[in-house]
């Protein structure tokens, strides 16, 4: 796999799902699952806001996994890595494309879902539960205010 100018090239063909999900307008209505307890990004990541701690849980949305198709590999972030909101923290590879996972907030990775190494299809079957990608200790919980709620996110998909 070659990465050039921020895009990944795989099997001599450009396979950036970011182009499909973000850069191109969505032409069809899509009814995705979008739990109201989560916050969403335009690049189709979700975060479960922290309740009793400053640690949030991050994954990719139902729309993203549906568009990707069968997920075959995940490049997970390293424990202790520090990211800013919007930074690429890892990648998802499917039979259709490769998709960068971006951090919805700034913070430090405290845990990764190692089950995804052996069972990447958990992201397809359970994107909001067993298919979570990593946990992050938020640097600033106010960044959550910049993210979309479920109804706003679903309107972005229409």
Tab-separated table of C-alpha atoms in Angstrom:
chain	number	residue	atom	x	y	z
A	1	UNK	CA	0.000	0.000	0.000
A	2	UNK	CA	1.369	3.405	-0.974
A	3	UNK	CA	0.387	6.628	0.756
A	4	UNK	CA	0.846	9.741	-1.354
A	5	UNK	CA	-0.389	13.248	-0.534
A	6	UNK	CA	-2.532	11.832	2.257
A	7	UNK	CA	-4.286	9.319	-0.016
A	8	UNK	CA	-3.788	5.557	0.030
A	9	UNK	CA	-3.272	3.605	-3.176
A	10	UNK	CA	-3.992	-0.097	-3.077
A	11	UNK	CA	-3.675	-2.576	-5.956
A	12	UNK	CA	-2.819	0.264	-8.371
A	13	UNK	CA	-6.261	1.780	-7.854
A	14	UNK	CA	-7.211	4.817	-5.821
A	15	UNK	CA	-9.315	3.580	-2.932
A	16	UNK	CA	-9.992	6.503	-0.645
A	17	UNK	CA	-13.350	6.066	1.010
A	18	UNK	CA	-12.954	9.586	2.352
A	19	UNK	CA	-13.656	10.719	-1.237
A	20	UNK	CA	-16.887	8.692	-1.253
A	21	UNK	CA	-18.007	9.666	2.222
A	22	UNK	CA	-16.962	13.308	2.570
A	23	UNK	CA	-15.847	14.917	-0.671
A	24	UNK	CA	-18.716	13.756	-2.872
A	25	UNK	CA	-22.281	14.858	-2.153
A	26	UNK	CA	-24.539	12.057	-0.989
A	27	UNK	CA	-27.156	11.451	-3.679
A	28	UNK	CA	-29.387	8.913	-1.949
A	29	UNK	CA	-31.345	8.925	1.251
A	30	UNK	CA	-29.837	6.599	3.802
A	31	UNK	CA	-31.458	5.435	6.976
A	32	UNK	CA	-28.676	4.556	9.345
A	33	UNK	CA	-28.654	3.656	12.954
A	34	UNK	CA	-27.447	6.658	14.925
A	35	UNK	CA	-27.938	6.269	18.670
A	36	UNK	CA	-28.920	9.539	20.291
A	37	UNK	CA	-26.435	9.056	23.152
A	38	UNK	CA	-23.471	9.504	20.766
A	39	UNK	CA	-21.830	12.473	19.015
A	40	UNK	CA	-20.828	12.307	15.330
A	41	UNK	CA	-18.294	13.765	12.893
A	42	UNK	CA	-18.756	14.636	9.227
A	43	UNK	CA	-16.114	11.997	8.468
A	44	UNK	CA	-18.399	9.321	9.991
A	45	UNK	CA	-16.815	8.580	13.348
A	46	UNK	CA	-18.789	8.525	16.589
A	47	UNK	CA	-17.847	9.095	20.208
A	48	UNK	CA	-19.694	8.040	23.319
A	49	UNK	CA	-19.157	11.027	25.597
A	50	UNK	CA	-17.641	10.270	28.989
A	51	UNK	CA	-19.991	9.945	31.924
A	52	UNK	CA	-18.042	9.601	35.170
A	53	UNK	CA	-14.555	10.028	33.735
A	54	UNK	CA	-12.915	11.969	30.924
A	55	UNK	CA	-12.666	8.844	28.739
A	56	UNK	CA	-14.804	8.530	25.603
A	57	UNK	CA	-15.331	5.516	23.346
A	58	UNK	CA	-14.782	5.972	19.575
A	59	UNK	CA	-15.882	3.960	16.545
A	60	UNK	CA	-17.089	4.334	12.971
A	61	UNK	CA	-20.736	4.862	12.126
A	62	UNK	CA	-23.258	2.435	10.729
A	63	UNK	CA	-23.248	4.456	7.505
A	64	UNK	CA	-19.455	4.126	7.164
A	65	UNK	CA	-19.429	0.370	7.751
A	66	UNK	CA	-22.345	-0.093	5.366
A	67	UNK	CA	-20.581	1.914	2.651
A	68	UNK	CA	-17.283	0.104	3.227
A	69	UNK	CA	-18.785	-3.355	2.990
A	70	UNK	CA	-16.976	-6.319	4.500
A	71	UNK	CA	-14.185	-5.057	6.748
A	72	UNK	CA	-11.066	-7.236	6.581
A	73	UNK	CA	-8.411	-5.303	8.541
A	74	UNK	CA	-8.045	-2.482	11.055
A	75	UNK	CA	-4.910	-0.480	11.795
A	76	UNK	CA	-5.451	0.494	15.432
A	77	UNK	CA	-3.815	3.433	17.224
A	78	UNK	CA	-1.038	2.828	19.741
A	79	UNK	CA	-1.777	3.056	23.452
A	80	UNK	CA	-0.649	6.367	24.876
A	81	UNK	CA	-0.696	8.122	21.499
A	82	UNK	CA	-1.774	11.763	21.692
A	83	UNK	CA	-4.004	13.135	18.942
A	84	UNK	CA	-5.689	16.395	18.063
A	85	UNK	CA	-9.274	16.521	16.875
A	86	UNK	CA	-9.371	15.475	13.214
A	87	UNK	CA	-6.023	13.630	13.231
A	88	UNK	CA	-5.895	10.262	11.453
A	89	UNK	CA	-5.408	7.682	14.204
A	90	UNK	CA	-5.750	4.453	12.237
A	91	UNK	CA	-7.369	2.898	9.209
A	92	UNK	CA	-10.085	0.468	8.197
A	93	UNK	CA	-9.577	-1.717	5.147
A	94	UNK	CA	-12.476	-3.417	3.436
A	95	UNK	CA	-12.970	-5.351	0.236
A	96	UNK	CA	-13.984	-2.022	-1.371
A	97	UNK	CA	-11.695	0.656	0.055
A	98	UNK	CA	-9.377	1.939	2.763
A	99	UNK	CA	-10.712	4.550	5.171
A	100	UNK	CA	-8.733	6.650	7.651
A	101	UNK	CA	-10.193	6.741	11.149
A	102	UNK	CA	-9.958	10.277	12.536
A	103	UNK	CA	-10.139	11.267	16.173
A	104	UNK	CA	-13.319	13.226	16.900
A	105	UNK	CA	-11.645	14.966	19.858
A	106	UNK	CA	-8.173	15.767	21.194
A	107	UNK	CA	-6.733	13.436	23.771
A	108	UNK	CA	-4.703	10.361	24.659
A	109	UNK	CA	-5.555	6.805	23.588
A	110	UNK	CA	-6.130	4.757	26.743
A	111	UNK	CA	-7.390	1.488	25.275
A	112	UNK	CA	-7.856	-0.176	21.886
A	113	UNK	CA	-10.321	-2.901	20.987
A	114	UNK	CA	-7.856	-5.746	20.368
A	115	UNK	CA	-10.726	-8.084	19.448
A	116	UNK	CA	-10.815	-6.254	16.117
A	117	UNK	CA	-7.388	-7.660	15.199
A	118	UNK	CA	-8.832	-11.170	14.923
A	119	UNK	CA	-12.462	-10.199	14.320
A	120	UNK	CA	-12.558	-7.035	12.140
A	121	UNK	CA	-16.087	-7.917	11.013
A	122	UNK	CA	-17.313	-6.860	14.484
A	123	UNK	CA	-17.329	-3.327	13.069
A	124	UNK	CA	-19.869	-4.513	10.476
A	125	UNK	CA	-22.037	-6.562	12.802
A	126	UNK	CA	-21.929	-4.261	15.836
A	127	UNK	CA	-20.506	-0.809	14.990
A	128	UNK	CA	-21.840	0.837	18.166
A	129	UNK	CA	-21.186	-1.945	20.676
A	130	UNK	CA	-18.613	-4.718	20.150
A	131	UNK	CA	-17.104	-2.911	17.141
A	132	UNK	CA	-15.808	0.162	18.996
A	133	UNK	CA	-12.237	1.056	17.962
A	134	UNK	CA	-10.532	2.891	20.835
A	135	UNK	CA	-11.013	4.794	24.074
A	136	UNK	CA	-9.606	8.273	24.476
A	137	UNK	CA	-9.037	10.485	27.508
A	138	UNK	CA	-10.312	13.866	26.355
A	139	UNK	CA	-8.018	16.872	26.680
A	140	UNK	CA	-10.989	19.246	26.596
A	141	UNK	CA	-14.571	18.017	26.992
A	142	UNK	CA	-15.823	21.261	25.408
A	143	UNK	CA	-14.720	19.857	22.006
A	144	UNK	CA	-17.793	17.606	22.198
A	145	UNK	CA	-19.914	20.714	21.569
A	146	UNK	CA	-18.402	20.940	18.057
A	147	UNK	CA	-19.738	17.505	17.095
A	148	UNK	CA	-23.165	16.641	15.682
A	149	UNK	CA	-25.990	15.028	17.599
A	150	UNK	CA	-27.796	12.039	16.043
A	151	UNK	CA	-30.558	14.012	14.309
A	152	UNK	CA	-28.111	16.493	12.762
A	153	UNK	CA	-25.870	13.648	11.609
A	154	UNK	CA	-28.789	11.828	9.974
A	155	UNK	CA	-29.784	15.035	8.153
A	156	UNK	CA	-26.211	15.164	6.738
A	157	UNK	CA	-26.828	11.752	5.158
A	158	UNK	CA	-29.903	12.844	3.178
